[in-house]
GROMACS .gro file of C-alpha atoms in nm:
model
  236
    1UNK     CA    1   7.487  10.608   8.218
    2UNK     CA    2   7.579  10.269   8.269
    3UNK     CA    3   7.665  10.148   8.621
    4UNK     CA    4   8.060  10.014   8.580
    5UNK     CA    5   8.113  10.420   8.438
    6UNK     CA    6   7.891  10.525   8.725
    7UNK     CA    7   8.102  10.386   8.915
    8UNK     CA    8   8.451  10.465   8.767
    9UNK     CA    9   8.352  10.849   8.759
   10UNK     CA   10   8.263  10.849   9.137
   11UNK     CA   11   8.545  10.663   9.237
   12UNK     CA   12   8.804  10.880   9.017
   13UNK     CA   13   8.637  11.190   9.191
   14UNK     CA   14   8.668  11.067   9.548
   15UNK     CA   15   8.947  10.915   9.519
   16UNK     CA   16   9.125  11.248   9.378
   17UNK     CA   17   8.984  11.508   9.693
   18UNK     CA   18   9.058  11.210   9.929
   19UNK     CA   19   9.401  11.168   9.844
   20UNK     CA   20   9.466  11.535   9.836
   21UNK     CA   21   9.244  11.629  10.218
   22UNK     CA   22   9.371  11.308  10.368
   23UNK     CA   23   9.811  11.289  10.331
   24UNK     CA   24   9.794  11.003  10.511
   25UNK     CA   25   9.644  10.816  10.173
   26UNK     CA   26   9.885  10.683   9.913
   27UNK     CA   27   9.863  10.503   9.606
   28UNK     CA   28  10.125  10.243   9.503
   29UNK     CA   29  10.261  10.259   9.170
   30UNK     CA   30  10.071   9.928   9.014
   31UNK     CA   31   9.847   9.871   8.802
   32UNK     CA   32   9.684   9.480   8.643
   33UNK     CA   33   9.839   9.347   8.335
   34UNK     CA   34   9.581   9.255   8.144
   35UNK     CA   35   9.450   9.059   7.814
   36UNK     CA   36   9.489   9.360   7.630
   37UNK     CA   37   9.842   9.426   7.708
   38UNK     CA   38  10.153   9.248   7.484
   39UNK     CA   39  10.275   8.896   7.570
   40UNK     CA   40  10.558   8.807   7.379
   41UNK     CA   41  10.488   8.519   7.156
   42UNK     CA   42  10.895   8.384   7.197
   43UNK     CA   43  11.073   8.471   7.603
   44UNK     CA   44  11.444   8.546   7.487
   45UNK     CA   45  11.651   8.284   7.746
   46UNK     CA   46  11.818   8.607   7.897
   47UNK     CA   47  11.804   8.689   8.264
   48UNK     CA   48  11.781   9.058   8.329
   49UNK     CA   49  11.819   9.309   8.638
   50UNK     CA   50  11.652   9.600   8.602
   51UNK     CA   51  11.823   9.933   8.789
   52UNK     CA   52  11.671  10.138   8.990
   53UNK     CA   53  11.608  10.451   8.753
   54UNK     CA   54  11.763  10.778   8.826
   55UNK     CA   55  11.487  11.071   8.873
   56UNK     CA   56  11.489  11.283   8.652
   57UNK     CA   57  11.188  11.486   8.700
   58UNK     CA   58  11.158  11.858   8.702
   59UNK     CA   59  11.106  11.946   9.064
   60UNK     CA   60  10.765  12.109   8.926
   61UNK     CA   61  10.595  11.808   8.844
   62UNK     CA   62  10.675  11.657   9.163
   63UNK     CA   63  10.520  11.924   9.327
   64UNK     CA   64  10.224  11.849   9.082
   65UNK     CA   65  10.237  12.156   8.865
   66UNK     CA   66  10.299  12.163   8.500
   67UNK     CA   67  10.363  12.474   8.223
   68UNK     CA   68  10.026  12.532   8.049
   69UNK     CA   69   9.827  12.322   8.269
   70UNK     CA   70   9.728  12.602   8.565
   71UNK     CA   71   9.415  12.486   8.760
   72UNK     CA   72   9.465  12.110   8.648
   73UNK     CA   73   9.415  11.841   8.917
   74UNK     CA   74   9.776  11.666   8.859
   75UNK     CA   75   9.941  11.390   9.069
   76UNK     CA   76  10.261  11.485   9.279
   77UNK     CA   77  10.505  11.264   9.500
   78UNK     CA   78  10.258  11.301   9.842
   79UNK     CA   79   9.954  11.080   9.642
   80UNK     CA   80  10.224  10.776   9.611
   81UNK     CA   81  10.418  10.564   9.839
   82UNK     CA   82  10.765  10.717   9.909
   83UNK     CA   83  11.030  10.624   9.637
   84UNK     CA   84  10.875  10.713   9.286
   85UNK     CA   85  11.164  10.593   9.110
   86UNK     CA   86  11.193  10.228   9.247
   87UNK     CA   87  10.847  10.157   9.246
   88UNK     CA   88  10.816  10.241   8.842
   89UNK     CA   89  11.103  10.032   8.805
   90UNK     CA   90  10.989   9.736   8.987
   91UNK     CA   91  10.696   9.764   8.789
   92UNK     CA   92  10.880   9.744   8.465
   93UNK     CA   93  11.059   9.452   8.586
   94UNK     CA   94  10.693   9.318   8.637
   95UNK     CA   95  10.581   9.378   8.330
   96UNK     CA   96  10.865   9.261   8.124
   97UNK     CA   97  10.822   8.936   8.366
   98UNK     CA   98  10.447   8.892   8.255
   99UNK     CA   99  10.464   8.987   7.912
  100UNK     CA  100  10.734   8.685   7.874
  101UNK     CA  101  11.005   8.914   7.704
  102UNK     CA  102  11.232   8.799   7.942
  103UNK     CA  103  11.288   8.426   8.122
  104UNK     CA  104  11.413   8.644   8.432
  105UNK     CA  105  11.345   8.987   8.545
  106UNK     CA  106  11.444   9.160   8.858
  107UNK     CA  107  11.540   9.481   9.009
  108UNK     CA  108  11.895   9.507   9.111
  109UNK     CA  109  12.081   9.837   9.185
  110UNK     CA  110  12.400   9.901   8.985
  111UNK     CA  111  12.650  10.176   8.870
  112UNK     CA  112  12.578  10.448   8.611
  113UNK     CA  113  12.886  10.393   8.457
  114UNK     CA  114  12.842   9.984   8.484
  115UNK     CA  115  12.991   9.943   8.111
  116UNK     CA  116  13.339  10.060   8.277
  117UNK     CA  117  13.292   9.841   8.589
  118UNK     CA  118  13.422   9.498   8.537
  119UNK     CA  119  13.409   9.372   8.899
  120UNK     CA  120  13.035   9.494   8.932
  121UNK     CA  121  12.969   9.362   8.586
  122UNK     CA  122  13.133   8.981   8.656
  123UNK     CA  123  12.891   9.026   9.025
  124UNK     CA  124  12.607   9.034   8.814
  125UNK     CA  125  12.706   8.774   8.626
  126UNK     CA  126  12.777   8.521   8.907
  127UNK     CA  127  12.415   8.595   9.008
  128UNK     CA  128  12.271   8.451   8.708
  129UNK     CA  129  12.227   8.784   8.513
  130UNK     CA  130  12.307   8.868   8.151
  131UNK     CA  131  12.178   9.172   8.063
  132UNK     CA  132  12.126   9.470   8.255
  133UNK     CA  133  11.872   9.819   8.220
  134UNK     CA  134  11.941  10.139   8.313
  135UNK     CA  135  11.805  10.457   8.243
  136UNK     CA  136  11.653  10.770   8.390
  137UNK     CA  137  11.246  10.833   8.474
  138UNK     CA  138  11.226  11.196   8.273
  139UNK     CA  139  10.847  11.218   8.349
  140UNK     CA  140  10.559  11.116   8.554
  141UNK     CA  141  10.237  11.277   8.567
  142UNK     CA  142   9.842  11.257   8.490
  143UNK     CA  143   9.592  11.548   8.534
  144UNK     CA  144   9.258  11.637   8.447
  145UNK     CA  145   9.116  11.976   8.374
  146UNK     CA  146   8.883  12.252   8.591
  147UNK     CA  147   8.941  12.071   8.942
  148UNK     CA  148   8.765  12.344   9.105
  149UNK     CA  149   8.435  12.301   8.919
  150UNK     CA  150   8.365  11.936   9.023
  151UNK     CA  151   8.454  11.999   9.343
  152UNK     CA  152   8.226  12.288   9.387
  153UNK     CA  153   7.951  12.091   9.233
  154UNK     CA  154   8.002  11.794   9.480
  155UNK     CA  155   8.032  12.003   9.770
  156UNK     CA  156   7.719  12.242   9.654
  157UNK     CA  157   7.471  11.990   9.446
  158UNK     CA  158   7.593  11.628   9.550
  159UNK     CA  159   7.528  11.347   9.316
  160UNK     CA  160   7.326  11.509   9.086
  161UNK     CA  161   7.550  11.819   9.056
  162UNK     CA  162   7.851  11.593   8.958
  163UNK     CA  163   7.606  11.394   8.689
  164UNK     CA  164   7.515  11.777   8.564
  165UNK     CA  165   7.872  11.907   8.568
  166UNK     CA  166   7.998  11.587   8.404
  167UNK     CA  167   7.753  11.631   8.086
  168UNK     CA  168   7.766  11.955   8.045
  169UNK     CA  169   8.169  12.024   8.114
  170UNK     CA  170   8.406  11.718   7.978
  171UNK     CA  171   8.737  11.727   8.150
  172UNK     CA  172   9.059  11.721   7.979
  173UNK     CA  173   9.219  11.410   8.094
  174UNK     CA  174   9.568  11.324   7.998
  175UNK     CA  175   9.899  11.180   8.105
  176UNK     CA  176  10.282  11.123   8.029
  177UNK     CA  177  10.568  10.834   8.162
  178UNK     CA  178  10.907  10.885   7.974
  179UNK     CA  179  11.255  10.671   8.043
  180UNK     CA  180  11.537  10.865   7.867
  181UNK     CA  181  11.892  10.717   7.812
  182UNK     CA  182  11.809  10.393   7.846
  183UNK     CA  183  12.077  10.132   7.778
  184UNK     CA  184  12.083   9.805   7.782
  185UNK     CA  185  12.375   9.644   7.857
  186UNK     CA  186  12.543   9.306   7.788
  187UNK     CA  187  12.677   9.155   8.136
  188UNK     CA  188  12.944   8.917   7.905
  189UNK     CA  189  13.102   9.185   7.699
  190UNK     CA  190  13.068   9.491   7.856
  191UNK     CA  191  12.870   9.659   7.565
  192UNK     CA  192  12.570   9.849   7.539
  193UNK     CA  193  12.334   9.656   7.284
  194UNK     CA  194  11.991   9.833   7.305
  195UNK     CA  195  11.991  10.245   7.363
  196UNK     CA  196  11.670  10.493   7.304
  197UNK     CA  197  11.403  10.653   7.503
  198UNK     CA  198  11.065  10.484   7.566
  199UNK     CA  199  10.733  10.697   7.630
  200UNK     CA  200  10.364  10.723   7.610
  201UNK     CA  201  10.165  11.034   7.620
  202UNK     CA  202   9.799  11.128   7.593
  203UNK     CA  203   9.522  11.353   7.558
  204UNK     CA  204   9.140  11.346   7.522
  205UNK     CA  205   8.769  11.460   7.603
  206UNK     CA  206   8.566  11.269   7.887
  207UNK     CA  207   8.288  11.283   8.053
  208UNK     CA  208   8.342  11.054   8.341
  209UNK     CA  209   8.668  11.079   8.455
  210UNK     CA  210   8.960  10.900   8.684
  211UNK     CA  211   9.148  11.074   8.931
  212UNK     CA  212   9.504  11.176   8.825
  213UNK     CA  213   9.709  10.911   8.983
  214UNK     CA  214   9.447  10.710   8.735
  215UNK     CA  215   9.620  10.892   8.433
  216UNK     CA  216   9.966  10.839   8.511
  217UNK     CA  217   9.928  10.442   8.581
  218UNK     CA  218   9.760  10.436   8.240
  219UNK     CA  219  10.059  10.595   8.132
  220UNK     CA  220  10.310  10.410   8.267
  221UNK     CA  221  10.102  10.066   8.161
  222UNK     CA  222  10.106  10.155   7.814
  223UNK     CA  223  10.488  10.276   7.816
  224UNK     CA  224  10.591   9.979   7.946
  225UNK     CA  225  10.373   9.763   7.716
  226UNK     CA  226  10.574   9.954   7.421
  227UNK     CA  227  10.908   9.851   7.556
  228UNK     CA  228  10.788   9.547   7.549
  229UNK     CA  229  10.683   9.535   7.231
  230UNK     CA  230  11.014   9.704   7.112
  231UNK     CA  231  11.248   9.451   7.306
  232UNK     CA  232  11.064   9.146   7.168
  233UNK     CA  233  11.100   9.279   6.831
  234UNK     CA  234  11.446   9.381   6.861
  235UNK     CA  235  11.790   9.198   6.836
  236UNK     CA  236  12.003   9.191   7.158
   0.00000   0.00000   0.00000
């Protein structure tokens, strides 16, 4: 085993039974934007604020417990930094910053019903915005499988239990971000000009494994690199 997945599969291990011993441990919702993520290759000369999503969540999965996955290590609100829901949107507005979709992107919060809010809409505009995104955060969660297992054969064998438990029991590691009703809307005319939902899920076999809160970043980084891609594409 090479020493970078050493590495990785320690740390995602740790990390994991830390975070869920010690409360006082949270993650923030970040992750690096990296060479393999989109850059647009034109910015559109828009300035956008980006709301703060509304949760949407079933109260399940912020608890950390999903249908069919029983026994599963999965992330729940107590591994992150309080406010779920402004932190994934501040890291949209990040990402749409540094993949150059955008020539301005910030978080700003607004009105559900902004289309029908003229005064809130001409606010936005005398702060330099055009466009504005809303939506809700529908789901946010990673896991990996048989929790109890690597635990026991940390606690019971150490280093070489893990190494033995790794090779002979793959995990199955997975995770899902969705936006739902997300509109974007046009600051000058009061319209909605882009509406869909945006998500990324995943599934797989491995041997060496991240922690859940691992899962759902890698979720979130590739959801956001799709909306990227999507509003680059698109015509707004």
């Amino acid at each position: 085993m090479g020493g970078a997945r050493m590495r990785k599969f320690f740390c995602g291990v740790f990390l994991t039974y830390s975070m869920v011993a010690f409360s006082g441990c949270a993650a923030q919702v970040k992750y690096q934007f990296d060479k393999d993520s989109f850059v647009s290759p034109e910015s559109k000369k828009y300035a956008v604020a980006v709301d703060v999503f509304q949760d949407n969540r079933p109260e399940r999965e912020k608890e950390g417990k999903l249908y069919g996955k029983e026994g599963y290590a999965v992330n729940n609100d107590k591994m992150f930094k309080k406010d779920i829901p402004r932190q994934v949107s501040r890291m949209l507005a990040e990402h749409l910053t540094k993949a150059k979709v955008f020539d301005k992107v910030q978080v700003e919060e607004v009105s559900d019903d902004l289309e029908s809010k003229t005064d809130e809409m001409a606010g936005l505009k005398n702060k330099g915005y055009d466009l504005a995104v809303m939506g809700k955060l529908n789901h946010f969660y990673g896991y990996y499988s048989d929790e109890v297992s690597a635990t026991t054969s940390a606690v019971l064998f150490g280093v070489v239990g893990m190494m033995v438990e790794a090779i002979s029991n793959p995990k199955t590691v997975g995770g899902k971000v969705e936006y739902g009703d997300v509109r974007i809307i046009d600051l000058a005319r009061g319209v909605v000009v882009w509406s869909g939902n945006v998500e990324h899920a995943f599934e797989k076999q491995e041997k060496f494994y991240d922690g859940p809160v691992g899962y759902v970043l890698k979720a979130l980084k590739e959801t956001n690199d799709k909306f990227s891609h999507q509003l680059s594409e698109g015509n707004l």
